[in-house]
CSV table of N, CA, C and O in Angstrom, one decimal:
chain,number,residue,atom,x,y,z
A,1,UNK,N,-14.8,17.0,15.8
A,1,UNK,CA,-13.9,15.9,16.3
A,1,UNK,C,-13.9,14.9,15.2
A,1,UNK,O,-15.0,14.5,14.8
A,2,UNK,N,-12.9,14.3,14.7
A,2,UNK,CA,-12.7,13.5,13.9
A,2,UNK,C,-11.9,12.1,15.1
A,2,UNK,O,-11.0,12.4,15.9
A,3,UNK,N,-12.5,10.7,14.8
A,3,UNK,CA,-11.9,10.0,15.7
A,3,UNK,C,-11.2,8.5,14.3
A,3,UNK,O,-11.8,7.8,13.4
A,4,UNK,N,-10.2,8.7,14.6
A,4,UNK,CA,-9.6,7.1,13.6
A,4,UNK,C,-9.2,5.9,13.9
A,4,UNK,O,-8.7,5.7,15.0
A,5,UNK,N,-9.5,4.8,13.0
A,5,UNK,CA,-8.9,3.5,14.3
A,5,UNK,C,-8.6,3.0,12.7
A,5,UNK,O,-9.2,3.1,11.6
A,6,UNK,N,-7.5,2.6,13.1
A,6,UNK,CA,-6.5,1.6,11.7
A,6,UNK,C,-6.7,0.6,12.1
A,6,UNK,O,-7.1,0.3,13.3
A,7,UNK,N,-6.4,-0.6,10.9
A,7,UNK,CA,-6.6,-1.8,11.1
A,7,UNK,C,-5.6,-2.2,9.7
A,7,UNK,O,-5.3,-1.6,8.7
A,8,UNK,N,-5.3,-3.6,10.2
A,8,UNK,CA,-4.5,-4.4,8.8
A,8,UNK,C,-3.4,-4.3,8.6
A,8,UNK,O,-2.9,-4.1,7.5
A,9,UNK,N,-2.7,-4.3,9.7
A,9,UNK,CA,-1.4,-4.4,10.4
A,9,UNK,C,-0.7,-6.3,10.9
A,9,UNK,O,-1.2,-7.2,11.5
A,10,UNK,N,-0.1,-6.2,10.5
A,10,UNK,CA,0.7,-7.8,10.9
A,10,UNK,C,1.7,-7.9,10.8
A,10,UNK,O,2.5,-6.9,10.8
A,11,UNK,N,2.1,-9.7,10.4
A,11,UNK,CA,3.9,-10.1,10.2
A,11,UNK,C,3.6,-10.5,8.9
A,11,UNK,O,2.5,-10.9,8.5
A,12,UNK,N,4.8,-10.2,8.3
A,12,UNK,CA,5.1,-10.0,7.2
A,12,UNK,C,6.7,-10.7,6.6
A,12,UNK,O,7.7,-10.1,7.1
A,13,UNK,N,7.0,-11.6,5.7
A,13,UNK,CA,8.0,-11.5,5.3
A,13,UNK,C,8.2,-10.4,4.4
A,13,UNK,O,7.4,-10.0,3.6
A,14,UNK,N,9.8,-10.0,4.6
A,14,UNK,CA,10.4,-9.2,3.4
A,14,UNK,C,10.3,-9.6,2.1
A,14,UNK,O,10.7,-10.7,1.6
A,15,UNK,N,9.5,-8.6,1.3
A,15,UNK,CA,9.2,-8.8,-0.1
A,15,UNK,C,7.7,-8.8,-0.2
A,15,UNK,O,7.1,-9.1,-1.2
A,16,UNK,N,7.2,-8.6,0.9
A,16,UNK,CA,5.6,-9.4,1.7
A,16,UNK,C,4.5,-8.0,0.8
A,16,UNK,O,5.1,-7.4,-0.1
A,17,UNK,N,3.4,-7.8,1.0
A,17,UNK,CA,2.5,-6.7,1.3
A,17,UNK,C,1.7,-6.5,2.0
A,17,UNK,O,1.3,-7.5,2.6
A,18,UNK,N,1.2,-5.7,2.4
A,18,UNK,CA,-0.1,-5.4,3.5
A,18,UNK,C,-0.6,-4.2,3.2
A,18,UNK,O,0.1,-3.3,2.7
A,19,UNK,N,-1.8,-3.9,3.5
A,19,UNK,CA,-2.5,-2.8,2.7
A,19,UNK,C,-3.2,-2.7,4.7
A,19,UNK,O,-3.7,-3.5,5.5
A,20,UNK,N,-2.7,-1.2,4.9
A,20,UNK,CA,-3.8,-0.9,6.2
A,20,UNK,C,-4.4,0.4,5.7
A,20,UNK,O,-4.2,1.2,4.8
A,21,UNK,N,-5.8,0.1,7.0
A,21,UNK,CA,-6.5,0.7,6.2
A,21,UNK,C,-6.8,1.5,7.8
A,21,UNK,O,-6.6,1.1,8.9
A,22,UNK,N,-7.6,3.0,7.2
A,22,UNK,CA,-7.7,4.1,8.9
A,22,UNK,C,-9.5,4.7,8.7
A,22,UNK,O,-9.7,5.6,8.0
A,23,UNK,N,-10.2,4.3,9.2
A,23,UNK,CA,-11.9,4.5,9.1
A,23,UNK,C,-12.1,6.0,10.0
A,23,UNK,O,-11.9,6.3,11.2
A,24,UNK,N,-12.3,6.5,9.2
A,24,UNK,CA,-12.9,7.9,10.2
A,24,UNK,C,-14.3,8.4,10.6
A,24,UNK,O,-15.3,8.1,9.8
A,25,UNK,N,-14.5,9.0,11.8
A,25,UNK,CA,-15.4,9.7,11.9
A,25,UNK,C,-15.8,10.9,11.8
A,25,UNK,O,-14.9,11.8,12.1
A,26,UNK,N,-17.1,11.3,11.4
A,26,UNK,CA,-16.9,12.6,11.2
A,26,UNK,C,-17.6,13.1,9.7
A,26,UNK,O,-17.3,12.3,8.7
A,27,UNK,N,-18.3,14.0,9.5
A,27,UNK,CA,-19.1,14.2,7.8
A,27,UNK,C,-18.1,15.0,7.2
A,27,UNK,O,-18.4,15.3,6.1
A,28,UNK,N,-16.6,15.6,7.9
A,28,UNK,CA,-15.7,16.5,7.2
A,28,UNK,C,-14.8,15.6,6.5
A,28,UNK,O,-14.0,16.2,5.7
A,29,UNK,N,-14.7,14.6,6.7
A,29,UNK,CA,-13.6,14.0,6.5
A,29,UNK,C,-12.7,14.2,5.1
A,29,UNK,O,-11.5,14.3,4.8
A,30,UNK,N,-13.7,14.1,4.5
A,30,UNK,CA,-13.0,15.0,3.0
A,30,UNK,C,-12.2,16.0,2.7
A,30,UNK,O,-11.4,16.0,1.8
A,31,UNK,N,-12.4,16.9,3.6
A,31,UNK,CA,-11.6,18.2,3.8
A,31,UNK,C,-10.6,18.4,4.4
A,31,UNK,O,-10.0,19.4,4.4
A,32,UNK,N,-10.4,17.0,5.4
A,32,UNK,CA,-8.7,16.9,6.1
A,32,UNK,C,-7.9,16.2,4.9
A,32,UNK,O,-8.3,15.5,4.0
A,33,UNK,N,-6.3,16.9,5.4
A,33,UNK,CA,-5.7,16.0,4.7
A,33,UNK,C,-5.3,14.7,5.6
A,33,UNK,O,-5.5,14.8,6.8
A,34,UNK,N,-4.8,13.7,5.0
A,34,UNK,CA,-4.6,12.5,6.1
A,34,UNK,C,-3.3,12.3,5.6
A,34,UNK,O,-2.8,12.7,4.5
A,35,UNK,N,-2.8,11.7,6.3
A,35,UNK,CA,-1.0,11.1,6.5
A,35,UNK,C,-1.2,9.6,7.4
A,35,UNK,O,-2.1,9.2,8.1
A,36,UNK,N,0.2,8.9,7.0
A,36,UNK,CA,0.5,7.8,7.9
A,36,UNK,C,2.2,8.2,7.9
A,36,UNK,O,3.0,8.5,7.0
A,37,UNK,N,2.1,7.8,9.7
A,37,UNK,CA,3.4,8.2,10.4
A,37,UNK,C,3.5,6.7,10.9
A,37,UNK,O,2.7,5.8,11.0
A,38,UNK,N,5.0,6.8,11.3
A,38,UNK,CA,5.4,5.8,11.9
A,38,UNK,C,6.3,5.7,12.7
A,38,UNK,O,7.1,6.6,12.8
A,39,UNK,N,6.5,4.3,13.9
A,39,UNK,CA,7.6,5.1,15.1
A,39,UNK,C,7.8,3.4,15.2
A,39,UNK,O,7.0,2.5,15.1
A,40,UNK,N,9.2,3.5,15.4
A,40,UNK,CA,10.1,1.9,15.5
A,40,UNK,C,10.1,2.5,16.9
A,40,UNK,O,9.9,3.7,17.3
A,41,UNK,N,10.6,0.7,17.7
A,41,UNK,CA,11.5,1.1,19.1
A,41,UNK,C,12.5,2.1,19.5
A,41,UNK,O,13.6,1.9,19.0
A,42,UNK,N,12.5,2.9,20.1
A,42,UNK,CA,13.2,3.8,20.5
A,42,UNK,C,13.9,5.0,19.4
A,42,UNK,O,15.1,5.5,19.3
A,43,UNK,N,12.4,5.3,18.4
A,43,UNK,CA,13.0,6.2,17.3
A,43,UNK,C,12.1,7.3,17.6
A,43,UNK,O,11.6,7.4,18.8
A,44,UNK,N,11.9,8.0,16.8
A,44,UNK,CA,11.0,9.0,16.4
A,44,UNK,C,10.4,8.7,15.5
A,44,UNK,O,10.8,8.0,14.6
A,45,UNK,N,9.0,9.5,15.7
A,45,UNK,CA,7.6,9.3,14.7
A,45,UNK,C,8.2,9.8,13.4
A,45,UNK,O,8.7,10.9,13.3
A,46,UNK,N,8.1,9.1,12.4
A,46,UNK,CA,8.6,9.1,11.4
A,46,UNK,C,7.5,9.3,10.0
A,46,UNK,O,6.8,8.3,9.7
A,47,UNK,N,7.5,10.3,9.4
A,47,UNK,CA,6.6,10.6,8.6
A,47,UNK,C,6.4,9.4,7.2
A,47,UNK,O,7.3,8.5,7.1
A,48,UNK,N,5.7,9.4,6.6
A,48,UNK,CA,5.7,8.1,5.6
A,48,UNK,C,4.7,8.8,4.3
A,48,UNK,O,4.9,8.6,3.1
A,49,UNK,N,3.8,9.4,4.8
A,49,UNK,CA,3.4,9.7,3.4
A,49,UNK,C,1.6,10.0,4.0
A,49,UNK,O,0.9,9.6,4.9
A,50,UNK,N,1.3,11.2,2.9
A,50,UNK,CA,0.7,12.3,2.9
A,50,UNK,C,-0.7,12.4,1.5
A,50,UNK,O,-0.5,12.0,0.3
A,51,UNK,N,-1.5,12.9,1.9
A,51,UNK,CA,-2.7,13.2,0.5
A,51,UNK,C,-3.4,14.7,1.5
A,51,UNK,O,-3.9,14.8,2.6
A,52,UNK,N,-3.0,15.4,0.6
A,52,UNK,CA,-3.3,17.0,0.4
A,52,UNK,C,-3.9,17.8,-0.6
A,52,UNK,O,-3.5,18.2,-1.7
A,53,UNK,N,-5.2,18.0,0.1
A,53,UNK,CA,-5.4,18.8,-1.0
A,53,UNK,C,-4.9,19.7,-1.5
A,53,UNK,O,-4.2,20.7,-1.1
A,54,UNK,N,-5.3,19.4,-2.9
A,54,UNK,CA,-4.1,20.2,-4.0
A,54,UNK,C,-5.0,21.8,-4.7
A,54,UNK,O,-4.6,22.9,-4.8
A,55,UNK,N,-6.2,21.2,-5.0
A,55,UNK,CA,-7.2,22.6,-5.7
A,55,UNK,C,-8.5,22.7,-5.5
A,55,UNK,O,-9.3,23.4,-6.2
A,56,UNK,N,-8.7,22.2,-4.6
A,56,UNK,CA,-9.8,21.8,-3.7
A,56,UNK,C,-10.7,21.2,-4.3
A,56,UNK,O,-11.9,21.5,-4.1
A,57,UNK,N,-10.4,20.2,-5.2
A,57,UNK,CA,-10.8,19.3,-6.1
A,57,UNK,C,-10.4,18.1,-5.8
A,57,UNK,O,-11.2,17.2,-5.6
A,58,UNK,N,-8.8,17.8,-5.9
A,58,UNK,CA,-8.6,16.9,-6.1
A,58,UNK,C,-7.3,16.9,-4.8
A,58,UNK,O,-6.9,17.8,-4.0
A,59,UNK,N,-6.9,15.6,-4.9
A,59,UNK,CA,-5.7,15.8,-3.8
A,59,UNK,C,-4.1,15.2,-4.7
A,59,UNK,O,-4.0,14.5,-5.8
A,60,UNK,N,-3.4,15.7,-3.9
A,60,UNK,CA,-1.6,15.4,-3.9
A,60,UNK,C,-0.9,14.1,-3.3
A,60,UNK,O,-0.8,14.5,-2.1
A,61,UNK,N,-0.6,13.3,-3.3
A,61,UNK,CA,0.0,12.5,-2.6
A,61,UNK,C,1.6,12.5,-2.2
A,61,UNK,O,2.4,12.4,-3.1
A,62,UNK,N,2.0,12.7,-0.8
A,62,UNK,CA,3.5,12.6,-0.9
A,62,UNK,C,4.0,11.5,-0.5
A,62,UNK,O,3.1,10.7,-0.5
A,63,UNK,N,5.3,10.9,-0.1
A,63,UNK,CA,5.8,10.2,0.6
A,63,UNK,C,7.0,10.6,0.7
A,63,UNK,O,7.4,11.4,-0.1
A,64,UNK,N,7.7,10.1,1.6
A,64,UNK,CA,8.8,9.8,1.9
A,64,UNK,C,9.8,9.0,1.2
A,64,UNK,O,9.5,8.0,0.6
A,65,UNK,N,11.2,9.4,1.3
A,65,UNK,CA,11.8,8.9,-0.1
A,65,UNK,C,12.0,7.7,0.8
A,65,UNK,O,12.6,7.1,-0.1
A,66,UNK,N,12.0,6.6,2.0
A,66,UNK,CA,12.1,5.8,2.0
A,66,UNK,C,11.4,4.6,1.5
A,66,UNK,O,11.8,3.4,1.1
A,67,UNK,N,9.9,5.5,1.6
A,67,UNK,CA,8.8,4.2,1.1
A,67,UNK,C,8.2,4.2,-0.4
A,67,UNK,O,7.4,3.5,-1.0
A,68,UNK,N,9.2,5.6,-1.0
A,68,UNK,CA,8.6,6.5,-2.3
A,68,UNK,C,8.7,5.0,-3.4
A,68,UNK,O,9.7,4.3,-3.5
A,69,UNK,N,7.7,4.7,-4.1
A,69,UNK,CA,7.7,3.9,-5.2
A,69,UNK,C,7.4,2.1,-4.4
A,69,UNK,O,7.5,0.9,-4.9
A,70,UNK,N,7.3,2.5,-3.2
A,70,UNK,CA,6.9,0.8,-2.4
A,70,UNK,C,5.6,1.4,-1.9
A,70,UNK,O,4.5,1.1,-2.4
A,71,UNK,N,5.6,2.2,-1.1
A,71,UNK,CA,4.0,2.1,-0.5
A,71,UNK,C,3.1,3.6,-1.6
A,71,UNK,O,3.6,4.5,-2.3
A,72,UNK,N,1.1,3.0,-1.3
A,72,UNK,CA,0.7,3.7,-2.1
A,72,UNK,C,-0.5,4.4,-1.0
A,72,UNK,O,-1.1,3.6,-0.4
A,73,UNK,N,-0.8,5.6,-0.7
A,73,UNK,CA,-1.5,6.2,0.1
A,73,UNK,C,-2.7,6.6,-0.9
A,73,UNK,O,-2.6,7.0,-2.0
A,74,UNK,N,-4.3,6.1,-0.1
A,74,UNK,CA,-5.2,7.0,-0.8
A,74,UNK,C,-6.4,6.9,-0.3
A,74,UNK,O,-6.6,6.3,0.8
A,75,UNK,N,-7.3,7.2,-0.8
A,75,UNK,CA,-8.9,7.6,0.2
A,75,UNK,C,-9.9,7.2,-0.4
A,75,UNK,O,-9.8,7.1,-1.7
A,76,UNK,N,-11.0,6.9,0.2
A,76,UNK,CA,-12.0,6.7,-0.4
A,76,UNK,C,-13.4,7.2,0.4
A,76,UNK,O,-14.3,6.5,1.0
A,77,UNK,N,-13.4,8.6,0.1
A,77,UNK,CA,-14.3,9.9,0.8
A,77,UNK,C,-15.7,9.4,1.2
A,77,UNK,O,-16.0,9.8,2.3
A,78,UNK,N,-16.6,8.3,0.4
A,78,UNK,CA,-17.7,7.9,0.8
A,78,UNK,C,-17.5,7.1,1.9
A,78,UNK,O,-18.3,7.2,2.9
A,79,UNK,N,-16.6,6.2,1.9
A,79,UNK,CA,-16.3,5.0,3.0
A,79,UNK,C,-15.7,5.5,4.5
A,79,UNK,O,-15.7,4.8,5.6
A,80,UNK,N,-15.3,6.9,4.1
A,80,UNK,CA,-14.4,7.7,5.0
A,80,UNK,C,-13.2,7.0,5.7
A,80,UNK,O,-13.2,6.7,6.9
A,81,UNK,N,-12.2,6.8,4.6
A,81,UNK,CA,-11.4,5.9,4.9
A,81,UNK,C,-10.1,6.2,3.8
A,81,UNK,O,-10.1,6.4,2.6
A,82,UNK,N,-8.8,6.3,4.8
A,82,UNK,CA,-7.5,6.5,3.5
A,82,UNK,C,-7.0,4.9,4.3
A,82,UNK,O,-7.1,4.3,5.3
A,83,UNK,N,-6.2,4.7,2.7
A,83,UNK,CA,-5.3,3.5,3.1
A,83,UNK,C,-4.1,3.6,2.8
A,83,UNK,O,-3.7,4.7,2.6
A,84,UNK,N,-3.0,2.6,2.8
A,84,UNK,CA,-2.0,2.8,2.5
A,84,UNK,C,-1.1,1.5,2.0
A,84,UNK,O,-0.1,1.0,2.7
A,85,UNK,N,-1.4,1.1,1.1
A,85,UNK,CA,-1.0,-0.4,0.5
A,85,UNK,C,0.9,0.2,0.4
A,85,UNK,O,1.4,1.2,0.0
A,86,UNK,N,1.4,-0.8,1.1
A,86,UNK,CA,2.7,-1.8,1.3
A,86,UNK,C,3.3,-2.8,0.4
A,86,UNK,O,3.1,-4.0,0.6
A,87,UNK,N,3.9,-2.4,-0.3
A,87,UNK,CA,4.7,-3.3,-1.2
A,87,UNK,C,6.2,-3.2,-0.9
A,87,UNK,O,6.9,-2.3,-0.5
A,88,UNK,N,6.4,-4.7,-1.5
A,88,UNK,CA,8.1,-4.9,-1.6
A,88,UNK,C,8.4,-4.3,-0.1
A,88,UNK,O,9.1,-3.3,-0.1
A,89,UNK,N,7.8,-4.9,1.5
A,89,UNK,CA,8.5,-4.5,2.4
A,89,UNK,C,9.9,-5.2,3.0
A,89,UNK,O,10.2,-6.4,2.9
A,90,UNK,N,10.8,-4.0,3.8
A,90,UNK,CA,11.6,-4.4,3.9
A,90,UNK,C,11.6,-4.8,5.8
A,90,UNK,O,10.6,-4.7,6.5
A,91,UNK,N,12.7,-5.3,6.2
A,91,UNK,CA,12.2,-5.5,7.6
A,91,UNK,C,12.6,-4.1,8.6
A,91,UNK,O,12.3,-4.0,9.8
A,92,UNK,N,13.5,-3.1,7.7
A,92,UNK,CA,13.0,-1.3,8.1
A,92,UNK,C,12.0,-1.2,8.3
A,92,UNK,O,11.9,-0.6,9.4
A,93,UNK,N,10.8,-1.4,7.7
A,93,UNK,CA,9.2,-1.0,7.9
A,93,UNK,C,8.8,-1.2,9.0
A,93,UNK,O,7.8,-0.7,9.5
A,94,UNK,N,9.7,-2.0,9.7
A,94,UNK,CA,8.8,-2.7,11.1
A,94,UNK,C,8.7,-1.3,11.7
A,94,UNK,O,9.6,-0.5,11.8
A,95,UNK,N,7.4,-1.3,12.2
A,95,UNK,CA,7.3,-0.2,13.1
A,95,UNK,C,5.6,-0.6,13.7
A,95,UNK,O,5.0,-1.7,13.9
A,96,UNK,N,5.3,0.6,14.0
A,96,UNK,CA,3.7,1.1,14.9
A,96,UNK,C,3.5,2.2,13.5
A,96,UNK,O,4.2,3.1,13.1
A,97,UNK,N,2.5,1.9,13.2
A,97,UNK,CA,1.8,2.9,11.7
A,97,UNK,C,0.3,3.3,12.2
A,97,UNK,O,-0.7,2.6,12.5
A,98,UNK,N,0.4,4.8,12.3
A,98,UNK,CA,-0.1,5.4,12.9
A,98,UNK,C,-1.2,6.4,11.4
A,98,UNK,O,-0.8,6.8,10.3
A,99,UNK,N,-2.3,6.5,11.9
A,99,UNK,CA,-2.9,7.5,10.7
A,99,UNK,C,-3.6,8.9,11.3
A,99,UNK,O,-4.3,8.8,12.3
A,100,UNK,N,-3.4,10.1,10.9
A,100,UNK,CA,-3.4,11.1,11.4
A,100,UNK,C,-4.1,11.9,10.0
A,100,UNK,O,-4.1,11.7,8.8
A,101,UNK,N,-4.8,12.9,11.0
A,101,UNK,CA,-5.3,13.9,10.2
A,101,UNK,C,-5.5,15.4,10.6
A,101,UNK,O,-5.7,15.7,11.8
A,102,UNK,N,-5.3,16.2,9.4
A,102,UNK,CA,-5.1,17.9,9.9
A,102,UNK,C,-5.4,18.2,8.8
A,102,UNK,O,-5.7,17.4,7.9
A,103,UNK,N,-5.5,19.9,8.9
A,103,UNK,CA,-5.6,21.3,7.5
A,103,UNK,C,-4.3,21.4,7.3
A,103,UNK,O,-4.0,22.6,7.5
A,104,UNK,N,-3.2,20.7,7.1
A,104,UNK,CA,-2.0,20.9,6.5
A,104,UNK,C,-1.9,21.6,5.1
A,104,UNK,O,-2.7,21.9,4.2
A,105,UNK,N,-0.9,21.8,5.1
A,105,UNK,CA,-0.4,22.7,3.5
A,105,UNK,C,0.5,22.0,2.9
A,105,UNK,O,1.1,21.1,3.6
A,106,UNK,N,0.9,22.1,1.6
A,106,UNK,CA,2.0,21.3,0.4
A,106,UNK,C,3.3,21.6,1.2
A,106,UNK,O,4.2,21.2,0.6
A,107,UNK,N,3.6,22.1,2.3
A,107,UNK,CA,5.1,23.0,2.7
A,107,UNK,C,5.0,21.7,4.0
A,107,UNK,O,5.8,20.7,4.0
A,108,UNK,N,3.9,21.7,5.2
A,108,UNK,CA,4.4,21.6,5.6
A,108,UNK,C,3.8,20.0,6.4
A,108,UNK,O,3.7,19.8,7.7
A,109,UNK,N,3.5,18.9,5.2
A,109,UNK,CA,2.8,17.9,5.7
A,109,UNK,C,3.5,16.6,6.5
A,109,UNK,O,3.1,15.5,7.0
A,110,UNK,N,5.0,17.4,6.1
A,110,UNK,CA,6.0,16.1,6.8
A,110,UNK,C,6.1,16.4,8.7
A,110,UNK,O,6.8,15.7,9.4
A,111,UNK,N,5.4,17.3,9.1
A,111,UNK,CA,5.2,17.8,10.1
A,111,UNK,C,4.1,17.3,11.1
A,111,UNK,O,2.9,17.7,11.1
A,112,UNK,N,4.6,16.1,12.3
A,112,UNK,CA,3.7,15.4,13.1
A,112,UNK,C,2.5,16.6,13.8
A,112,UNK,O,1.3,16.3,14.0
A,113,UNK,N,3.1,17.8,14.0
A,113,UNK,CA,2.1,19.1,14.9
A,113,UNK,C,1.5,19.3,13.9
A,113,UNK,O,1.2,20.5,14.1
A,114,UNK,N,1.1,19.0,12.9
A,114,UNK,CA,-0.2,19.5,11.6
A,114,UNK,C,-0.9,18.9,11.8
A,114,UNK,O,-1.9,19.3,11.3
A,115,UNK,N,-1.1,17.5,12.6
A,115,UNK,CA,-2.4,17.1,12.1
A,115,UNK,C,-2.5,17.0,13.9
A,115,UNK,O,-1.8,16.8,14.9
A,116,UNK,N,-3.8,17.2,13.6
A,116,UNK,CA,-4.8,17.4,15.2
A,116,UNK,C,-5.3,15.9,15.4
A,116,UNK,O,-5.2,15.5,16.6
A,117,UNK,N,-5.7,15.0,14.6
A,117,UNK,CA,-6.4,13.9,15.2
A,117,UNK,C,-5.4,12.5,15.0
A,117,UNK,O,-4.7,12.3,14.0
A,118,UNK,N,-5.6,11.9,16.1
A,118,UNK,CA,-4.4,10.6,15.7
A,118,UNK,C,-5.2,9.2,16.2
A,118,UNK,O,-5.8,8.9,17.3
A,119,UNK,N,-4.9,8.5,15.0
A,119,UNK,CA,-5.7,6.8,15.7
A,119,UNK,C,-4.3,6.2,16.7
A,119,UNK,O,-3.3,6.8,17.1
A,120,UNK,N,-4.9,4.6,17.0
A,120,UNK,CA,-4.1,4.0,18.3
A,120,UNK,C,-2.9,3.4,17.8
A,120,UNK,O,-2.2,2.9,18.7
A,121,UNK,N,-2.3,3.3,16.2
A,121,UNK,CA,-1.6,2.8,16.0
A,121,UNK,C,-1.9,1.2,15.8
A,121,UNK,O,-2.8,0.6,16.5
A,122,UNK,N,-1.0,0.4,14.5
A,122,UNK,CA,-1.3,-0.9,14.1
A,122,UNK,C,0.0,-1.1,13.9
A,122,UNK,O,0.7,-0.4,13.2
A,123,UNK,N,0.4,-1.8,14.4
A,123,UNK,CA,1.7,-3.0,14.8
A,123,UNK,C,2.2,-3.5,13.1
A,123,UNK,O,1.5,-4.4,12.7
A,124,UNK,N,3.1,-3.0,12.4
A,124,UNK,CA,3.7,-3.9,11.1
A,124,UNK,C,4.9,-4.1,11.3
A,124,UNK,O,5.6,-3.2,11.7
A,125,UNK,N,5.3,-5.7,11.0
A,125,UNK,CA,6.4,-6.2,11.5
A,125,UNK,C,6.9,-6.7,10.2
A,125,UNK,O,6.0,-6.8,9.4
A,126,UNK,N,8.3,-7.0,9.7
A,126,UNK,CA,8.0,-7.2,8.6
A,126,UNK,C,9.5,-8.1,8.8
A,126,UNK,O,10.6,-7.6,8.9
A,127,UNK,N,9.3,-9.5,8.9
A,127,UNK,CA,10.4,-10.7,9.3
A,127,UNK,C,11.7,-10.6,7.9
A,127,UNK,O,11.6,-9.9,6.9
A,128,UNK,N,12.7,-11.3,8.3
A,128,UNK,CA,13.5,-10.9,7.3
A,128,UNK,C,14.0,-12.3,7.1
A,128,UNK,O,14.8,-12.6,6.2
């Protein structure tokens, strides 16, 4: 069982940053891949970006071409903790930013049913 709780979620002006951060439980944590998803009012969970192991060394980072070159995803194994620094947001970002983790693959990590464990979600608003 892997359990996550995000944090470092707020309001935000456009052009703003915010860096949230997802604490896990669990001595595997290393070996999931982790993602942050996201869901506006009355949308769908919306994928945002991804760290995959790539050669069982090192990992992959994806994103999404909306947030591609604004937001930065990444981990820090001892702390058992991925983050996902926020730059240049726009007031699209507003959403509920959710951090998830699974044994996904390079094919198929844009995919909310890969990852088995999911935190409560952190509220980013981002004023315009």
């Amino acid at each position: 069982q892997v359990q996550l709780v995000e944090s470092g979620g707020g309001l935000v002006q456009a052009g703003g940053s915010l860096r949230l951060s997802c604490a896990a439980s669990g001595r595997t944590f290393s070996s999931y891949a982790m993602a942050w998803f996201r869901q506006a009012p009355g949308k769908e969970r919306q994928f945002v970006a991804a760290h995959v192991w790539n050669d069982g060394i090192t990992y992959y980072a994806y994103y999404s071409d909306r947030v591609k070159g604004r937001f930065t995803i990444s981990r820090d194994n001892a702390k058992n903790t991925v983050y996902l620094q926020m730059n240049s947001l726009k007031s699209e970002d507003t959403a509920v930013y959710y951090c998830a983790a699974g044994r996904t693959t390079h094919t198929n990590y844009q995919q909310a049913s890969e990852y088995d464990y999911w935190g409560q979600g952190t509220q980013v608003t981002v004023s315009s």
